[in-house]
Tab-separated table of C-alpha atoms and ligand atoms in Angstrom:
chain	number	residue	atom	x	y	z
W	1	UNK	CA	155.052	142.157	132.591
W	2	UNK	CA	153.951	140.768	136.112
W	3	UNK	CA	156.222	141.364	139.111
W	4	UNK	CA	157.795	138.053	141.084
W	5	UNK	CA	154.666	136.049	142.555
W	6	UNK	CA	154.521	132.982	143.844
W	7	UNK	CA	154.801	131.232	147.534
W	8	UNK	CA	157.889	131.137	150.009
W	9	UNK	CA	158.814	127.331	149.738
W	10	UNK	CA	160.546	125.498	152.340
W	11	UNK	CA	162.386	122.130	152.776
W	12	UNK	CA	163.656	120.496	156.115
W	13	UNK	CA	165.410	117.653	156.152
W	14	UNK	CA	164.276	115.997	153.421
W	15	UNK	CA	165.350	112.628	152.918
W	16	UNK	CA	163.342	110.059	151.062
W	17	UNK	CA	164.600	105.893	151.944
W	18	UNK	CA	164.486	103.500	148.934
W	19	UNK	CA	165.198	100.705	151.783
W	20	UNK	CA	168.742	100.976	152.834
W	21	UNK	CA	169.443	103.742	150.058
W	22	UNK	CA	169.182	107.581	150.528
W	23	UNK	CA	168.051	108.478	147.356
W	24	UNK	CA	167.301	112.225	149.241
W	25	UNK	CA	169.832	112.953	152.356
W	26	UNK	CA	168.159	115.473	154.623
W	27	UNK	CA	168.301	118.575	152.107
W	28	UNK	CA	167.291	121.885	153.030
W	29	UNK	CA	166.011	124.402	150.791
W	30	UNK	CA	164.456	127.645	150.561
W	31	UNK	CA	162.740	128.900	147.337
W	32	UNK	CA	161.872	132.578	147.095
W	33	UNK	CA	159.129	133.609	145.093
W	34	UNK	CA	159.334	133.770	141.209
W	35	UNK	CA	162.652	132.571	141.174
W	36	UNK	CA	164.443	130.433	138.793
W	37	UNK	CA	165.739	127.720	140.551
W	38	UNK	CA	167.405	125.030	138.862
W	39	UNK	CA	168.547	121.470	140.046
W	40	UNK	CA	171.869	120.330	138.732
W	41	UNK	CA	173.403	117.552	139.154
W	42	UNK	CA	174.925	113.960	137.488
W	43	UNK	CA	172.794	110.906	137.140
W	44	UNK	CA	171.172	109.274	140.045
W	45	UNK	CA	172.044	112.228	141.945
W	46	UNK	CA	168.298	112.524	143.489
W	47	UNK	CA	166.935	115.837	141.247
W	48	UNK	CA	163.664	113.762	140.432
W	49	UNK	CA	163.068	112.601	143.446
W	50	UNK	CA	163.222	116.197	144.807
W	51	UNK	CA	161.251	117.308	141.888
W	52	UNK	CA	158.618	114.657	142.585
W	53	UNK	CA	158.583	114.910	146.233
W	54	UNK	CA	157.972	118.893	146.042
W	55	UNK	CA	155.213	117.879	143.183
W	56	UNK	CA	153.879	115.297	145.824
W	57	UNK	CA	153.983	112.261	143.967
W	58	UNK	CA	157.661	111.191	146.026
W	59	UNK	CA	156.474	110.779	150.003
W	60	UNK	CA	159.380	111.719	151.850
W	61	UNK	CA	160.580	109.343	154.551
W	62	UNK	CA	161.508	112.466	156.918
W	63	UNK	CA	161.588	116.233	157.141
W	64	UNK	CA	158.790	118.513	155.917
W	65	UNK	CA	157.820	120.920	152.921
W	66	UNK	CA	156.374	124.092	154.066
W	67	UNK	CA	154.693	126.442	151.310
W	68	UNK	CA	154.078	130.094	152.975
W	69	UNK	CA	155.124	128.116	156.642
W	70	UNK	CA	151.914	125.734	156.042
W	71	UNK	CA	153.227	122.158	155.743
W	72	UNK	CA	152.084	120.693	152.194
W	73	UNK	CA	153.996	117.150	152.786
W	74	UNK	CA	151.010	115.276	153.720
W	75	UNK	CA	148.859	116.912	150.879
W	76	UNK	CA	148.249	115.083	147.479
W	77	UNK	CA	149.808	116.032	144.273
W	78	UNK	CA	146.196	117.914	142.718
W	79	UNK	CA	146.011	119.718	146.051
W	80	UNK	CA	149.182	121.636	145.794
W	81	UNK	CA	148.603	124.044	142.209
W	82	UNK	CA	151.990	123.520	141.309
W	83	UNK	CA	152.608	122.713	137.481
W	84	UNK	CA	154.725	119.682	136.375
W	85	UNK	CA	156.393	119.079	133.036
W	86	UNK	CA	157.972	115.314	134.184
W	87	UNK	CA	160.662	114.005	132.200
W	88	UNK	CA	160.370	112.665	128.889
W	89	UNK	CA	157.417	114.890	128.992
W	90	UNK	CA	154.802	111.972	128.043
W	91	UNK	CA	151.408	113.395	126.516
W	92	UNK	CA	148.800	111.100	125.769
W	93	UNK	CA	148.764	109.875	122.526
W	94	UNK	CA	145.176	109.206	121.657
W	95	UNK	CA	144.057	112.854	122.561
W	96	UNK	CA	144.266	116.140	119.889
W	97	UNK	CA	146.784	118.568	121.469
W	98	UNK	CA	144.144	120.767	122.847
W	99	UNK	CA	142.495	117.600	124.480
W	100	UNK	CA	146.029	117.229	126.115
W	101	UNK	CA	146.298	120.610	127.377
W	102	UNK	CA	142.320	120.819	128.774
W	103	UNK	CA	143.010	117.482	130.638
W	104	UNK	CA	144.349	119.008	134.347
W	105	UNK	CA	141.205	121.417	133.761
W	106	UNK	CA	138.792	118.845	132.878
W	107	UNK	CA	139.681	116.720	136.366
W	108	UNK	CA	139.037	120.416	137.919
W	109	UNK	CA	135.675	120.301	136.513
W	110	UNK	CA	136.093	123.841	134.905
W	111	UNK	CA	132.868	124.788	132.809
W	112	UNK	CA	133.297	123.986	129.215
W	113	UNK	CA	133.908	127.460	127.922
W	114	UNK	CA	136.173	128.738	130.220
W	115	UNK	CA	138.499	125.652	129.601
W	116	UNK	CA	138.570	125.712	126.031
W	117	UNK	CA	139.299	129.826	126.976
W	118	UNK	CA	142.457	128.799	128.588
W	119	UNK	CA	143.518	126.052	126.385
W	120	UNK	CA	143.456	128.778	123.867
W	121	UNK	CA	145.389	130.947	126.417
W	122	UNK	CA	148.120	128.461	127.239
W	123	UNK	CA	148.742	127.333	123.749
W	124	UNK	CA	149.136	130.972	122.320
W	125	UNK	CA	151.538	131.199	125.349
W	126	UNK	CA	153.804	128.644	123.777
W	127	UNK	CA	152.874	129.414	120.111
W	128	UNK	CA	150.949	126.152	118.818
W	129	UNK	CA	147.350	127.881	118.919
W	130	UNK	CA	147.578	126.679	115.645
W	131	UNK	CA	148.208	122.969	115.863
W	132	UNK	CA	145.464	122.788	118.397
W	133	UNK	CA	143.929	120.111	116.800
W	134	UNK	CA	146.831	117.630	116.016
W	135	UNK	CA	147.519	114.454	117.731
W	136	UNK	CA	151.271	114.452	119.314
W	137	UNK	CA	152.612	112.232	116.879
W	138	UNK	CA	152.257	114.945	114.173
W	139	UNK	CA	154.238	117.251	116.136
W	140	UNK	CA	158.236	117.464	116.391
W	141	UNK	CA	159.901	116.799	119.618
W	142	UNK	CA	160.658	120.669	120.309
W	143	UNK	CA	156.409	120.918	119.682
W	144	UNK	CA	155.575	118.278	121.882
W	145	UNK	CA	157.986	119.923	124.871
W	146	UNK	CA	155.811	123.141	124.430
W	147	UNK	CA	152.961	121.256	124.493
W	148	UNK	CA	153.930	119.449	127.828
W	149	UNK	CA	154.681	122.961	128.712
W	150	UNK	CA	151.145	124.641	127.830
W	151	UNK	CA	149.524	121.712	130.225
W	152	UNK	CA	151.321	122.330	132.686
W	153	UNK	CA	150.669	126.073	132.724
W	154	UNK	CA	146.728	125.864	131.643
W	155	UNK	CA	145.470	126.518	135.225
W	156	UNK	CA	147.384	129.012	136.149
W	157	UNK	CA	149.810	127.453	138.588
W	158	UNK	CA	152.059	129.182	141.801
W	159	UNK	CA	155.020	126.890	140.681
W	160	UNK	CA	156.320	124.893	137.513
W	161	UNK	CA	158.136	122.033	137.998
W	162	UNK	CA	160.256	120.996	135.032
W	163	UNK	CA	162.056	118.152	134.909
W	164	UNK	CA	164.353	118.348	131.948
W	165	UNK	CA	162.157	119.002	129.429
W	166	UNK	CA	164.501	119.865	126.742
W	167	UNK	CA	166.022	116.220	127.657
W	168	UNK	CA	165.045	114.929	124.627
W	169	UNK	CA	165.778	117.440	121.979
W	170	UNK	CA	168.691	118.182	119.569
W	171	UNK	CA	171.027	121.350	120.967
W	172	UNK	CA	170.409	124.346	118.492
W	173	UNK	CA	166.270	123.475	119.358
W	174	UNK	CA	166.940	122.730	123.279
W	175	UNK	CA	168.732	126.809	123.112
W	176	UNK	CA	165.840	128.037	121.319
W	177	UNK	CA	163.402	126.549	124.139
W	178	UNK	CA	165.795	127.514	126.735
W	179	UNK	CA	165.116	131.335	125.447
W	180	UNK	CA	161.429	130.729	125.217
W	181	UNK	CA	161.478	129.430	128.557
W	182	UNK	CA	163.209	132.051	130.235
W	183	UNK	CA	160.790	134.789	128.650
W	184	UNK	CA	157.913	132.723	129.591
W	185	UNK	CA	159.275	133.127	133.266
W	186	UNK	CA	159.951	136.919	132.882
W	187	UNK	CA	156.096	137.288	131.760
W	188	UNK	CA	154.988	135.127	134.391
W	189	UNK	CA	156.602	135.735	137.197
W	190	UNK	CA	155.869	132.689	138.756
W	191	UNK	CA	158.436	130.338	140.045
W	192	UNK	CA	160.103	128.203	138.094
W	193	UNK	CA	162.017	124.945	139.411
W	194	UNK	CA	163.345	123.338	136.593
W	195	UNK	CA	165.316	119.881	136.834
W	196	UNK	CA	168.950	119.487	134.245
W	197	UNK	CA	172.361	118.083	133.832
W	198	UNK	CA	173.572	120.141	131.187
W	199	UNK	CA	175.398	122.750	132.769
W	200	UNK	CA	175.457	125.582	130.381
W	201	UNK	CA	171.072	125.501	130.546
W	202	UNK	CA	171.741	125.802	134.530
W	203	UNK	CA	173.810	128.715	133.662
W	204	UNK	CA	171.884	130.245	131.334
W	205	UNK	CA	168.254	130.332	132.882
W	206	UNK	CA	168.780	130.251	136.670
W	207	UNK	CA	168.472	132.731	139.152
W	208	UNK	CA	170.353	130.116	141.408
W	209	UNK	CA	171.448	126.915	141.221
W	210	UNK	CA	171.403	123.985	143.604
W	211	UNK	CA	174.347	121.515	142.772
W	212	UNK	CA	172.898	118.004	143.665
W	213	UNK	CA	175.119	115.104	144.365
W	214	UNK	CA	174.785	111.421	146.040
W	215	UNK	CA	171.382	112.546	147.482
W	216	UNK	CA	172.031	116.107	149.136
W	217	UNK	CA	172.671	119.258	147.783
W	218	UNK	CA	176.652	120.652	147.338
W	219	UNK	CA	176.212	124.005	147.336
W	220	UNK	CA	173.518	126.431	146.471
W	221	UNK	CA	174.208	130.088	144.874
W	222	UNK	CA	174.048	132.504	141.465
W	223	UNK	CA	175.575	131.392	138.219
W	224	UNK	CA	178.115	133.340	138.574
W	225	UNK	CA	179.063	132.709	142.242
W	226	UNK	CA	179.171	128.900	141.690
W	227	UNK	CA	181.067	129.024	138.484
W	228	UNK	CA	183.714	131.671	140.220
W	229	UNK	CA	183.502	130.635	143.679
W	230	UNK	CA	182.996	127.044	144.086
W	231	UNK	CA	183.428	125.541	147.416
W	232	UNK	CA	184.254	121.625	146.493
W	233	UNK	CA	186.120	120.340	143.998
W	234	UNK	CA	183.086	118.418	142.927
W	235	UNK	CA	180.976	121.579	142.316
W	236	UNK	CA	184.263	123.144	140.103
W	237	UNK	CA	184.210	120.092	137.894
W	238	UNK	CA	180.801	119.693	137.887
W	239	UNK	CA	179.578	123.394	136.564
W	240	UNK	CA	182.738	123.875	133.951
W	241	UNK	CA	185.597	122.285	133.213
W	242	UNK	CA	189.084	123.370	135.995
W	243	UNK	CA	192.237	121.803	136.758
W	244	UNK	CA	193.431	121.001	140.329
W	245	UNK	CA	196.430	121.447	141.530
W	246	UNK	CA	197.670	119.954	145.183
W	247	UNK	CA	199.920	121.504	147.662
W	248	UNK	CA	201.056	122.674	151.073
W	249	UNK	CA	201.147	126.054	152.072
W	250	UNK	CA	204.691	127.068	153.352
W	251	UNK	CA	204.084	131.262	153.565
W	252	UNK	CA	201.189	132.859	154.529
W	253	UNK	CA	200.569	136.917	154.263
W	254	UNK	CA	197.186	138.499	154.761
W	255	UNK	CA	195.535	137.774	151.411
W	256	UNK	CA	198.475	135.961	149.856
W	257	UNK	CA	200.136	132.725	150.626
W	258	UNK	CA	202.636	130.506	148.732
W	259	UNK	CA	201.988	127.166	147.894
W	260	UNK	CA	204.577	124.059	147.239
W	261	UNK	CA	203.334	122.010	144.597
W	262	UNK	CA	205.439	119.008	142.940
W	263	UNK	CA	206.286	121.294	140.191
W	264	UNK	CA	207.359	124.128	142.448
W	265	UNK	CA	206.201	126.717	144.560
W	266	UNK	CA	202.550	128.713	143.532
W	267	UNK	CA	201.630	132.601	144.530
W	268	UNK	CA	197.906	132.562	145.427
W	269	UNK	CA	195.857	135.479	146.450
W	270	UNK	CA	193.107	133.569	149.402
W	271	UNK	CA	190.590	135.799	148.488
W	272	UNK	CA	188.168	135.416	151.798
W	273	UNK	CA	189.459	131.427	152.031
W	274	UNK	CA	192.928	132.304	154.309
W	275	UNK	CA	195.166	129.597	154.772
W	276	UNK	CA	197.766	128.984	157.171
W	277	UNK	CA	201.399	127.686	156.880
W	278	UNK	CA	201.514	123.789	156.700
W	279	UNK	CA	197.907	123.680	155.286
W	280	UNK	CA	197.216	121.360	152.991
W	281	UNK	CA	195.459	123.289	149.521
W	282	UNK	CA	193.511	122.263	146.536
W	283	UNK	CA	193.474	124.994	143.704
W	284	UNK	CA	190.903	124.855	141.341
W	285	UNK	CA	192.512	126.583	138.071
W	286	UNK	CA	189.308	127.800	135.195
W	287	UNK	CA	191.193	126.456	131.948
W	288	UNK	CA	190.580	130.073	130.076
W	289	UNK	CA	192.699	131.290	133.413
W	290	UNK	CA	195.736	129.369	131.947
W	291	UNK	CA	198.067	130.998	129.455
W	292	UNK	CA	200.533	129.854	126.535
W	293	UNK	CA	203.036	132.653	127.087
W	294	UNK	CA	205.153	133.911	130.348
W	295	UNK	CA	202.966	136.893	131.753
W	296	UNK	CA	201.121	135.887	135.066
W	297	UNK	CA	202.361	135.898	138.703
W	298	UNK	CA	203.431	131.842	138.199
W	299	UNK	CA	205.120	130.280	135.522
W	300	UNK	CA	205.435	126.398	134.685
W	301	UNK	CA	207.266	124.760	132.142
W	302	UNK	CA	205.402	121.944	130.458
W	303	UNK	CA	204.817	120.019	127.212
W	304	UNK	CA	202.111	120.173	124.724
W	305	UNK	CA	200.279	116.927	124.573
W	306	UNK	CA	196.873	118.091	122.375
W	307	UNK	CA	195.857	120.971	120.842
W	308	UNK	CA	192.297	121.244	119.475
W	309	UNK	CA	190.517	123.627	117.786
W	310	UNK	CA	187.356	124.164	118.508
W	311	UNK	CA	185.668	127.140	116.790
W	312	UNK	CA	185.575	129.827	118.918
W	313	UNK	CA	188.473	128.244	120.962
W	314	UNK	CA	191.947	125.772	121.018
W	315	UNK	CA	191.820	123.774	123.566
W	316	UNK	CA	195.276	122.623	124.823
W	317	UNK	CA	196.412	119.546	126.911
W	318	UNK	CA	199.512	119.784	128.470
W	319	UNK	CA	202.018	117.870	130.953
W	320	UNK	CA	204.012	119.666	133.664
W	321	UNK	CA	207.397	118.453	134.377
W	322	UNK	CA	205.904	116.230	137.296
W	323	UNK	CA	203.694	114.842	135.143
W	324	UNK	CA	200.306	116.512	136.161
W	325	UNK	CA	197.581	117.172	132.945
W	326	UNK	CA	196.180	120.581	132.478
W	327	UNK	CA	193.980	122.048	129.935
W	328	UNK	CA	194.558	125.699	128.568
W	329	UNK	CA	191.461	127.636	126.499
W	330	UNK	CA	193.092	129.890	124.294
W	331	UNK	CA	190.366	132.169	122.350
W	332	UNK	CA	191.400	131.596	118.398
W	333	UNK	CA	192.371	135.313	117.777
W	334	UNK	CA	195.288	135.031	119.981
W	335	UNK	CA	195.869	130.829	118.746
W	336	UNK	CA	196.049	131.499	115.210
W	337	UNK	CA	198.804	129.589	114.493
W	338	UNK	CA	198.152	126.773	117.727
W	339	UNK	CA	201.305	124.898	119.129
W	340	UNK	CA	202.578	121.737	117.925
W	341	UNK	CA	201.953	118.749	119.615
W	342	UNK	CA	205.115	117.455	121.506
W	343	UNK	CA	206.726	121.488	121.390
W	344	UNK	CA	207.695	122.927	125.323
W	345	UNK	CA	205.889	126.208	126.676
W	346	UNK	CA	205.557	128.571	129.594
W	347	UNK	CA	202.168	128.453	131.279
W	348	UNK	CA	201.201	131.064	133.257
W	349	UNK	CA	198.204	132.384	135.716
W	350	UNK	CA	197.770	135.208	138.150
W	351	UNK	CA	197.512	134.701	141.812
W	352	UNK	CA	193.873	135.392	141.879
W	353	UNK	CA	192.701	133.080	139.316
W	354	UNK	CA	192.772	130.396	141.419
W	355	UNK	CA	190.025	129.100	143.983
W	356	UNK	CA	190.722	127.077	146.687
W	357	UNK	CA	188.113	124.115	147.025
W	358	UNK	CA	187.680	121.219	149.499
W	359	UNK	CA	188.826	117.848	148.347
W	360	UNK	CA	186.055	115.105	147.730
S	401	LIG	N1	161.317	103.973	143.096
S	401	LIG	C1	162.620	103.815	143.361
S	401	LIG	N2	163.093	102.727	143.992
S	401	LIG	C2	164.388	102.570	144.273
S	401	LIG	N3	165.341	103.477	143.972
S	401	LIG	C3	164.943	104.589	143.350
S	401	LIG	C4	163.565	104.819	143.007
S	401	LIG	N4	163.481	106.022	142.373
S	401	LIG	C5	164.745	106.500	142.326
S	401	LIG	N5	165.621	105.652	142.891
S	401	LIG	C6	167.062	105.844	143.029
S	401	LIG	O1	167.303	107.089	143.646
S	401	LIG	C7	168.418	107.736	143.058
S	401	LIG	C8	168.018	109.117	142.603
S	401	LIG	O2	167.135	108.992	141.505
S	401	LIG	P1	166.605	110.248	140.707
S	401	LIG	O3	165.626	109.754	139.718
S	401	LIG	O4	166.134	111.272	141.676
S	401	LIG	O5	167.958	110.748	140.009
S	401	LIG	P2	168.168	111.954	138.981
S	401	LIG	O6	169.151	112.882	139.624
S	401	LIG	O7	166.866	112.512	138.565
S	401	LIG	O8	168.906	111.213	137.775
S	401	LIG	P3	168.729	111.416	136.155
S	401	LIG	O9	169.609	112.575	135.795
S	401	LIG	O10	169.277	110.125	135.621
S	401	LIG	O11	167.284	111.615	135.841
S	401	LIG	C9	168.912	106.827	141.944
S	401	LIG	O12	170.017	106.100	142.401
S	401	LIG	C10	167.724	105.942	141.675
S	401	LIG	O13	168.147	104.669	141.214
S	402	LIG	MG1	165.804	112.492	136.765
């Protein structure tokens, strides 16, 4: 076990032109040492380009990357020991997989023993020591990934960049590397800034997440934080599924306020976000917050539209009276026998299962 190492890493302002198009909007970032940072965010949302411009290969049209408050921006790509795994992870095809791994050592002119010391090193680190001498086309997808991985790691980098290197690979493998990964990171201690758009790998590896979108970055914070406490509607849809629900506030108490909604009025506890009478609100409801039966502090009536089962839960679509869709998560042992399709309920929530969230 190592403790955190790694350099302070700063952006300011980055934005990167593609002529008239932004494809980075004057982002600002701070990466502490050893963390696990992850960039999420949908297509075309700009995590490359960040990933690249960080790695140097991206020039940014403005704003400035500082590594321990030194300015790398201007400084090329071999310059900068940071690690890159890009995406769809190409190795080349006419070299063994120990050829592969030497290469970034080999354009560092490392003496001959010592690199074939620390190909051994890196490919026992990702457990293919023993397929050191197969081209990539006898290896599986999942083998290829770790072998991206082992080049990128072979001299000892500050910083991996990973740019969805489980992209390619089938889900029950992509878990198994997500595991792997995440212990590799313990061990190392180095940081890690690794590039996805599945949500549940952002949730599962990350110290903290950056939420991408059009170019700049949403909102920044923990797992946990972003999934409970999202501050846009785009970053609640975005990292798990919620329902929204519009309304105006018409009573406000400290902590509590009531909300008018087209299917009635709404208790909601404000939880640090106060709102005033007349405001206009957007709840963001998690769907396992939502439940078949009359218990919470609200109560709608509405009609059930789907119910699915889905292993370890039903999910439920449903219509309010005013016609808005929600979606309820039951967990199966309390939707044994799941409702029928067309039958009326009572959905309930408590007042502090709600978040309010800006509008888009
Ligand atoms: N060389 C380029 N020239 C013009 N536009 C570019 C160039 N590279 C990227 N873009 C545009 O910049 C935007 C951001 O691209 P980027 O590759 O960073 O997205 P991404 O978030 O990594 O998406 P994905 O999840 O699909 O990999 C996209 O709209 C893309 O078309
Ligand atoms: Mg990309």
């Amino acid at each position: 076990m190592t403790t955190a190492a790694g350099p302070n890493i700063r952006l300011y302002g980055l934005t990167k032109h593609y002529g008239a198009f932004k494809a980075l909007d004057d982002v600002d970032l701070t990466i502490a040492p050893g963390e696990f940072l992850t960039l999420l965010g949908p297509s075309g949302s700009g995590k490359s380009t960040l990933l690249m411009a960080l790695a140097g290969f991206v020039e940014p049209s403005d704003g400035d990357i500082l590594v321990d408050g030194k300015s790398i921006t201007a400084l090329a790509p071999e310059k900068r020991n940071f690690g890159v795994v890009f995406q769809g992870y190409a190795l080349f095809p006419h070299m063994s997989v120990a050829d592969n791994v030497a290469y970034p050592l080999k354009i560092r002119s490392l003496p001959r023993a010592e690199i074939a010391k620390k190909v051994e090193d890196a490919l026992a680190l990702v457990q293919l020591d023993h397929l050191a001498k197969r081209s990539p086309k006898q290896l599986s997808g999942g083998q290829q990934q770790r072998v991206a991985l082992a080049r990128a790691l072979v001299f000892s980098p500050e910083v991996l960049l990973l740019d969805e290197p489980m992209g390619a690979l089938d889900k029950k493998l992509r878990h198994d590397l997500q595991l792997e990964l995440r212990q590799l990171h313990r061990r190392l201690g180095r940081t890690f800034v690794n590039v996805t758009h599945d949500q549940e790998e952002a949730l599962a590896m990350s110290d903290r997440i950056a939420i991408m979108r059009a170019g700049r970055i949403e909102q920044v914070g923990g797992p946990r934080e972003l999934y409970d406490a999202p501050e846009t509607r785009f970053v609640a849809d975005f990292l798990g599924k919620s329902n929204f629900i519009e309304g105006k506030v018409i009573e406000a108490d400290a902590g509590a306020v009531l909300v008018e909604t087209a299917d009635g009025p709404i208790r909601h506890a404000t939880a640090g976000r106060p709102a005033r009478v007349g405001d206009a609100v957007l709840l963001a409801l998690r769907p396992q917050k939502l439940r078949l039966d009359p218990g919470g502090d609200n109560a709608l009536s509405a009609r059930v539209e789907t119910a699915i089962f889905l292993g370890t839960h039903a999910e439920i679509g449903l219509r309010t009276e005013s016609g808005l869709a929600l979606t309820v998560n039951q967990p199966m042992e309390r939707a044994e026998a799941l409702p029928g399709e067309g039958s009326a309920i009572i959905l309930s929530w408590d007042a502090h299962a709600a978040v309010a969230v800006k509008p888009d």
